[in-house]
Amino acid sequence: MNLLMQACPGLRLVSTSVARPVDLAPQGQRGVELDNDALHERVLGPDWRAQLQAKAERAAQRGAAPAPEPTVRTRQWVLGADAIDLAVLAGQRALAAAGLRALELSAVICATSTPPVISASMTARIGKALGCDEGLSNPVCFDVRAGGVGALLAWFTAQGLISQGAGPVLIIGVEAASPFLLPGDIGSALLYGDGAGACILASDGSQAESFLGGMSGQSTLQGVSTTIPGQLPPTEAIMDYRFHKPDQVHLADLSRLWGRFPRELAERFAPVCARVKHFLPYAVSPRQMGIAHEALGQPDARIFHELDTQGCLGAASSLAALHGFMSSGRGQPGEVIVLASAAGNGLWAGFFWRLPD
């Protein structure tokens, strides 16, 4: 049975925010923005053009098609910083935009796949840095680990807390994937960026429409997913603790999932889906977003993403895209948007949200 989330009136999106590596203090010293030329040189070395030419020649000899141009044009990577640093900045910005102090929150929830430590609560450290440090009166702070779906599941969790009387909840999605990439893996390096997105949800005490319904579920996928395969406790096989690419069997199965779950979401909430004007999918590739858009069955819904300028941000993608969309001015009062994500672990989630009048 899937997790079905019914409409929840009176829920308010108080604020949104993002944090990029170059924003970290001292500004410009703990992050770098890389276009594709700079990234190739960073990953492959100064002779990268010759390496790519040789690779292209070998592919041509095998009769293989030329490699497509990368979708991502620029991305940012951390320098001597980690996911906690990015999450704290995103949280600070969300609090400032909402006019709130950290101690006015009931909870802080953070989703990530790239924590800097294994066992300690990452969100507890984030909460302390935000000012949650007054004895027993602090907000509850906890982590969510669900790949690229993590922020949406954190959103569902926040709604559950608020429906039971909790005050404002800060949700953060963050990734600092660049230090976890395999040396020389230019394909992954071209795709992934580092960054954080955040938002604050709260009850406004009204019966106004906002959250119009959503779903989440799990699908068993075949093949080998994108993962860090190293066992715990750690061994000396250091390369097992870097991200390894998925195989083609898994990618094909994941593509089929992107073609299935938006259709399930649309069928379960058909009247609401018919009102959708904007689609914010977890952005990994144009093809994947196109498959999801077609499955949603709303051809006039406009896709919003920032994949080309930010790269894939993992658990941060959904909230970073939401902030970008809200800041862009593209949404009109009363319009319905849908956020959707599926991850290599087979998790999927999506929900409908009505913009305030």
Coordinates of C-alpha atoms in Angstrom, one line a residue:
M1 CA 0.0 0.0 0.0
N2 CA 1.3 3.4 -0.9
L3 CA 1.6 6.4 1.5
L4 CA -1.4 8.6 0.6
M5 CA -1.5 12.1 1.8
Q6 CA -4.9 13.8 1.7
A7 CA -5.4 17.5 1.3
C8 CA -4.3 19.6 4.3
P9 CA -5.9 23.0 4.5
G10 CA -4.3 25.8 6.4
L11 CA -0.7 24.9 5.7
R12 CA 1.4 27.9 4.8
L13 CA 4.8 28.0 3.0
V14 CA 6.4 30.7 5.1
S15 CA 9.7 31.1 3.3
T16 CA 12.2 29.4 0.9
S17 CA 15.9 29.7 0.5
V18 CA 19.0 28.3 -1.1
A19 CA 22.7 28.2 -0.3
R20 CA 25.5 27.7 -2.8
P21 CA 29.2 27.0 -2.1
V22 CA 30.4 30.3 -3.2
D23 CA 28.1 32.0 -0.7
L24 CA 29.9 30.4 2.3
A25 CA 31.9 32.8 4.4
P26 CA 34.6 33.9 3.7
Q27 CA 32.6 34.5 0.5
G28 CA 34.2 33.0 -2.5
Q29 CA 36.9 31.1 -0.6
R30 CA 35.0 27.9 0.4
G31 CA 33.3 27.2 -2.9
V32 CA 34.1 27.4 -6.6
E33 CA 31.9 27.7 -9.7
L34 CA 33.0 25.6 -12.6
D35 CA 32.0 25.8 -16.2
N36 CA 32.6 22.6 -18.3
D37 CA 36.1 23.6 -19.4
A38 CA 37.2 24.4 -15.9
L39 CA 35.7 21.2 -14.6
H40 CA 37.4 19.0 -17.3
E41 CA 40.7 20.5 -16.3
R42 CA 40.0 20.0 -12.6
V43 CA 39.1 16.3 -13.0
L44 CA 41.3 15.2 -15.9
G45 CA 44.2 17.6 -15.7
P46 CA 45.7 20.1 -18.2
D47 CA 45.7 17.7 -21.1
W48 CA 42.0 17.0 -20.9
R49 CA 41.3 18.0 -24.5
A50 CA 43.8 15.5 -25.8
Q51 CA 42.2 12.8 -23.5
L52 CA 38.7 13.5 -24.8
Q53 CA 40.0 13.5 -28.4
A54 CA 41.6 10.1 -27.9
K55 CA 38.4 8.8 -26.3
A56 CA 36.3 10.1 -29.2
E57 CA 38.6 8.5 -31.7
R58 CA 38.4 5.1 -29.9
A59 CA 34.6 5.4 -29.9
A60 CA 34.5 6.2 -33.6
Q61 CA 36.6 3.1 -34.4
R62 CA 34.0 1.0 -32.5
G63 CA 31.2 2.6 -34.5
A64 CA 29.8 4.3 -31.4
A65 CA 27.8 7.5 -31.6
P66 CA 29.6 10.7 -30.5
A67 CA 29.1 11.7 -26.8
P68 CA 26.2 14.2 -26.4
E69 CA 26.9 17.7 -25.2
P70 CA 26.5 18.0 -21.4
T71 CA 23.2 19.4 -20.2
V72 CA 24.8 21.0 -17.2
R73 CA 26.8 24.1 -18.2
T74 CA 27.9 25.3 -14.7
R75 CA 27.9 23.9 -11.2
Q76 CA 29.4 24.8 -7.8
W77 CA 31.5 22.6 -5.6
V78 CA 32.6 23.1 -2.0
L79 CA 36.2 23.8 -1.1
G80 CA 37.1 22.8 2.5
A81 CA 33.4 22.9 3.4
D82 CA 30.7 20.2 3.8
A83 CA 27.0 19.6 3.8
I84 CA 26.5 21.0 7.3
D85 CA 28.0 24.4 6.3
L86 CA 25.6 24.6 3.3
A87 CA 22.6 23.5 5.4
V88 CA 23.3 26.0 8.1
L89 CA 23.4 28.9 5.6
A90 CA 20.2 27.8 3.9
G91 CA 18.5 27.5 7.3
Q92 CA 19.7 31.0 8.4
R93 CA 18.4 32.5 5.2
A94 CA 15.0 30.7 5.5
L95 CA 14.7 31.9 9.1
A96 CA 15.6 35.5 8.1
A97 CA 13.1 35.5 5.3
A98 CA 10.4 34.3 7.7
G99 CA 11.3 36.7 10.4
L100 CA 11.8 33.8 12.9
R101 CA 14.4 32.7 15.4
A102 CA 15.5 29.1 15.5
L103 CA 13.9 28.6 19.0
E104 CA 10.5 29.5 17.5
L105 CA 10.6 26.3 15.5
S106 CA 9.1 23.1 16.6
A107 CA 11.4 20.9 14.4
V108 CA 14.3 21.0 12.0
I109 CA 14.4 18.1 9.4
C110 CA 17.4 17.7 7.1
A111 CA 17.6 15.3 4.1
T112 CA 21.0 14.4 2.6
S113 CA 23.0 11.5 1.1
T114 CA 26.4 13.1 1.8
P115 CA 26.7 13.7 5.6
P116 CA 30.2 14.5 6.7
V117 CA 30.0 12.0 9.6
I118 CA 28.3 8.6 9.7
S119 CA 26.7 8.0 13.0
A120 CA 26.2 11.5 14.6
S121 CA 22.9 13.3 13.9
M122 CA 23.8 15.9 11.3
T123 CA 20.6 17.9 11.9
A124 CA 21.4 18.2 15.6
R125 CA 24.7 20.0 14.6
I126 CA 22.8 22.2 12.2
G127 CA 20.3 23.1 14.8
K128 CA 23.0 24.1 17.3
A129 CA 24.6 26.3 14.7
L130 CA 21.3 27.9 14.0
G131 CA 20.9 28.8 17.7
C132 CA 18.9 25.8 19.0
D133 CA 21.0 25.6 22.2
E134 CA 18.8 26.5 25.2
G135 CA 18.5 23.4 27.4
L136 CA 15.3 21.3 26.9
S137 CA 13.4 24.0 25.0
N138 CA 15.1 23.3 21.6
P139 CA 13.3 22.2 18.5
V140 CA 13.6 18.5 17.7
C141 CA 16.3 18.0 15.0
F142 CA 16.5 14.8 12.9
D143 CA 17.9 13.4 9.7
V144 CA 16.1 11.9 6.7
R145 CA 18.0 9.5 4.4
A146 CA 16.0 8.8 1.2
G147 CA 18.2 9.9 -1.7
G148 CA 16.7 12.5 -4.1
V149 CA 13.3 11.9 -2.5
G150 CA 14.4 12.9 0.9
A151 CA 13.2 16.5 1.0
L152 CA 9.7 15.5 -0.2
L153 CA 9.5 12.9 2.6
A154 CA 10.7 15.4 5.0
W155 CA 7.9 17.7 3.8
F156 CA 5.3 15.0 4.5
T157 CA 6.8 14.4 7.9
A158 CA 6.6 18.2 8.7
Q159 CA 3.0 18.2 7.7
G160 CA 2.2 15.4 10.0
L161 CA 3.9 17.2 12.9
I162 CA 2.0 20.5 12.1
S163 CA -1.3 18.6 11.8
Q164 CA -0.8 17.4 15.4
G165 CA -0.3 21.0 16.7
A166 CA 3.4 21.6 16.1
G167 CA 4.7 25.1 15.3
P168 CA 6.8 26.1 12.3
V169 CA 9.1 23.4 10.9
L170 CA 12.3 24.1 9.0
I171 CA 13.0 21.6 6.2
I172 CA 16.5 21.4 4.6
G173 CA 17.7 19.4 1.6
V174 CA 21.5 19.5 1.1
E175 CA 24.2 17.7 -0.8
A176 CA 28.0 18.1 -1.0
A177 CA 28.6 15.3 -3.4
S178 CA 31.8 16.6 -5.0
P179 CA 34.2 15.2 -2.4
F180 CA 32.6 11.7 -2.8
L181 CA 33.1 11.4 -6.5
L182 CA 35.5 8.9 -7.9
P183 CA 38.8 10.4 -9.2
G184 CA 38.6 10.8 -13.0
D185 CA 34.8 10.1 -13.2
I186 CA 34.1 13.0 -15.6
G187 CA 30.5 11.9 -16.3
S188 CA 29.4 12.2 -12.7
A189 CA 31.5 15.3 -12.2
L190 CA 29.7 17.0 -15.1
L191 CA 26.3 16.1 -13.6
Y192 CA 26.5 16.8 -9.9
G193 CA 26.7 20.1 -8.1
D194 CA 26.8 21.0 -4.4
G195 CA 24.1 23.1 -2.7
A196 CA 21.2 23.4 -0.2
G197 CA 17.6 24.3 -0.4
A198 CA 15.3 25.1 2.6
C199 CA 11.8 26.1 3.4
I200 CA 9.6 26.7 6.5
L201 CA 6.1 25.3 6.8
A202 CA 3.6 26.4 9.4
S203 CA -0.1 26.4 10.1
D204 CA -2.0 29.6 9.5
G205 CA -5.1 28.5 11.3
S206 CA -7.3 28.8 8.3
Q207 CA -9.1 26.4 6.0
A208 CA -7.5 27.8 2.9
E209 CA -6.3 25.4 0.2
S210 CA -2.6 24.8 0.0
F211 CA -1.5 21.2 0.1
L212 CA -3.9 19.5 -2.2
G213 CA -2.7 15.9 -1.8
G214 CA 0.3 13.7 -2.5
M215 CA 1.7 10.2 -2.5
S216 CA 4.8 8.2 -1.9
G217 CA 5.8 4.6 -2.5
Q218 CA 8.6 2.2 -3.1
S219 CA 9.4 0.2 -6.3
T220 CA 12.0 -2.6 -6.4
L221 CA 14.5 -1.7 -9.1
Q222 CA 16.9 -4.1 -10.8
G223 CA 20.6 -3.6 -11.4
V224 CA 23.2 -1.6 -9.5
S225 CA 22.2 1.9 -8.4
T226 CA 24.2 5.0 -7.8
T227 CA 25.7 4.3 -4.4
I228 CA 28.7 4.4 -2.1
P229 CA 29.3 0.6 -1.8
G230 CA 31.7 0.6 1.1
Q231 CA 30.7 -1.5 4.1
L232 CA 30.6 -0.3 7.7
P233 CA 32.7 -0.1 9.8
P234 CA 35.0 1.3 7.1
T235 CA 37.7 -0.9 5.5
E236 CA 40.9 0.2 3.9
A237 CA 39.4 0.1 0.4
I238 CA 39.1 3.8 0.1
M239 CA 37.6 3.9 -3.4
D240 CA 34.6 1.9 -2.0
Y241 CA 33.6 5.1 -0.2
R242 CA 33.1 7.2 -3.3
F243 CA 30.0 7.3 -5.5
H244 CA 29.9 4.5 -8.1
K245 CA 27.8 4.8 -11.2
P246 CA 24.6 2.8 -11.8
D247 CA 24.6 0.1 -14.5
Q248 CA 22.4 0.2 -17.6
V249 CA 19.9 -2.3 -16.2
H250 CA 19.2 -0.1 -13.2
L251 CA 19.0 3.1 -15.3
A252 CA 16.4 1.5 -17.6
D253 CA 14.3 0.4 -14.6
L254 CA 14.6 3.8 -13.0
S255 CA 13.5 5.4 -16.3
R256 CA 10.4 3.1 -16.3
L257 CA 9.6 4.2 -12.8
W258 CA 9.7 7.9 -13.9
G259 CA 7.1 6.9 -16.5
R260 CA 4.9 5.1 -14.0
F261 CA 4.6 7.1 -10.7
P262 CA 3.5 10.5 -12.1
R263 CA 0.7 8.7 -13.9
E264 CA -0.3 7.0 -10.6
L265 CA -0.2 10.5 -8.9
A266 CA -2.3 12.0 -11.7
E267 CA -4.9 9.3 -11.6
R268 CA -5.3 9.3 -7.8
F269 CA -5.7 13.1 -7.8
A270 CA -7.3 13.6 -11.2
P271 CA -9.3 16.8 -10.5
V272 CA -6.4 18.5 -8.9
C273 CA -3.9 17.3 -11.6
A274 CA -6.1 18.9 -14.2
R275 CA -5.4 22.3 -12.6
V276 CA -1.6 21.9 -12.7
K277 CA 0.2 24.8 -14.3
H278 CA 3.8 24.1 -13.3
F279 CA 5.8 20.9 -12.9
L280 CA 8.9 20.8 -10.7
P281 CA 10.6 17.4 -11.1
Y282 CA 13.8 16.2 -9.5
A283 CA 16.1 17.2 -12.4
V284 CA 18.7 14.6 -13.5
S285 CA 18.4 14.8 -17.3
P286 CA 16.1 16.3 -20.0
R287 CA 15.0 12.9 -21.0
Q288 CA 14.0 11.9 -17.5
M289 CA 12.0 15.1 -17.0
G290 CA 10.3 14.6 -20.4
I291 CA 9.2 11.1 -19.5
A292 CA 7.8 12.3 -16.2
H293 CA 6.0 15.2 -17.8
E294 CA 4.4 13.0 -20.4
A295 CA 3.3 10.5 -17.6
L296 CA 1.7 13.4 -15.7
G297 CA -0.7 13.9 -18.6
Q298 CA -0.7 17.6 -18.5
P299 CA 1.1 18.8 -21.7
D300 CA 0.4 22.5 -21.0
A301 CA 2.1 22.3 -17.5
R302 CA 5.4 24.1 -17.8
I303 CA 8.5 22.4 -16.5
F304 CA 10.7 24.4 -14.2
H305 CA 14.3 23.3 -13.4
E306 CA 17.8 24.7 -12.9
L307 CA 19.7 21.6 -14.0
D308 CA 21.7 23.5 -16.6
T309 CA 23.1 26.1 -14.2
Q310 CA 23.2 24.2 -10.9
G311 CA 23.7 20.5 -11.8
C312 CA 21.9 17.7 -10.1
L313 CA 21.6 18.6 -6.4
G314 CA 20.3 15.2 -5.0
A315 CA 18.2 15.7 -1.9
A316 CA 18.5 19.5 -2.3
S317 CA 17.1 19.6 -5.8
S318 CA 13.4 19.8 -5.0
L319 CA 13.7 22.6 -2.4
A320 CA 16.3 24.5 -4.5
A321 CA 13.9 24.3 -7.5
L322 CA 11.0 25.5 -5.4
H323 CA 13.0 28.5 -4.2
G324 CA 14.0 29.3 -7.8
F325 CA 10.5 29.0 -9.0
M326 CA 9.0 31.2 -6.2
S327 CA 11.7 33.8 -6.9
S328 CA 11.2 33.7 -10.6
G329 CA 7.8 35.3 -10.5
R330 CA 6.5 32.6 -13.0
G331 CA 3.7 31.4 -10.7
Q332 CA 0.5 33.3 -10.4
P333 CA -1.8 33.5 -7.4
G334 CA -4.0 30.4 -7.0
E335 CA -2.1 28.3 -9.5
V336 CA -1.3 24.7 -8.8
I337 CA 2.2 23.3 -9.0
V338 CA 3.4 19.7 -8.6
L339 CA 6.7 18.5 -7.1
A340 CA 7.8 15.0 -7.9
S341 CA 10.9 12.9 -7.4
A342 CA 12.2 9.3 -7.8
A343 CA 15.5 8.0 -6.6
G344 CA 17.8 5.1 -7.4
N345 CA 16.6 3.3 -4.2
G346 CA 13.2 2.9 -5.8
L347 CA 11.5 5.5 -3.6
W348 CA 9.2 8.0 -5.2
A349 CA 7.0 10.9 -4.1
G350 CA 5.0 13.8 -5.4
F351 CA 2.4 16.3 -4.2
F352 CA 0.2 19.2 -5.4
W353 CA 0.5 22.6 -3.9
R354 CA -1.7 25.7 -4.5
L355 CA 0.0 29.1 -4.6
P356 CA -1.6 31.6 -2.2
D357 CA -4.0 34.2 -3.6

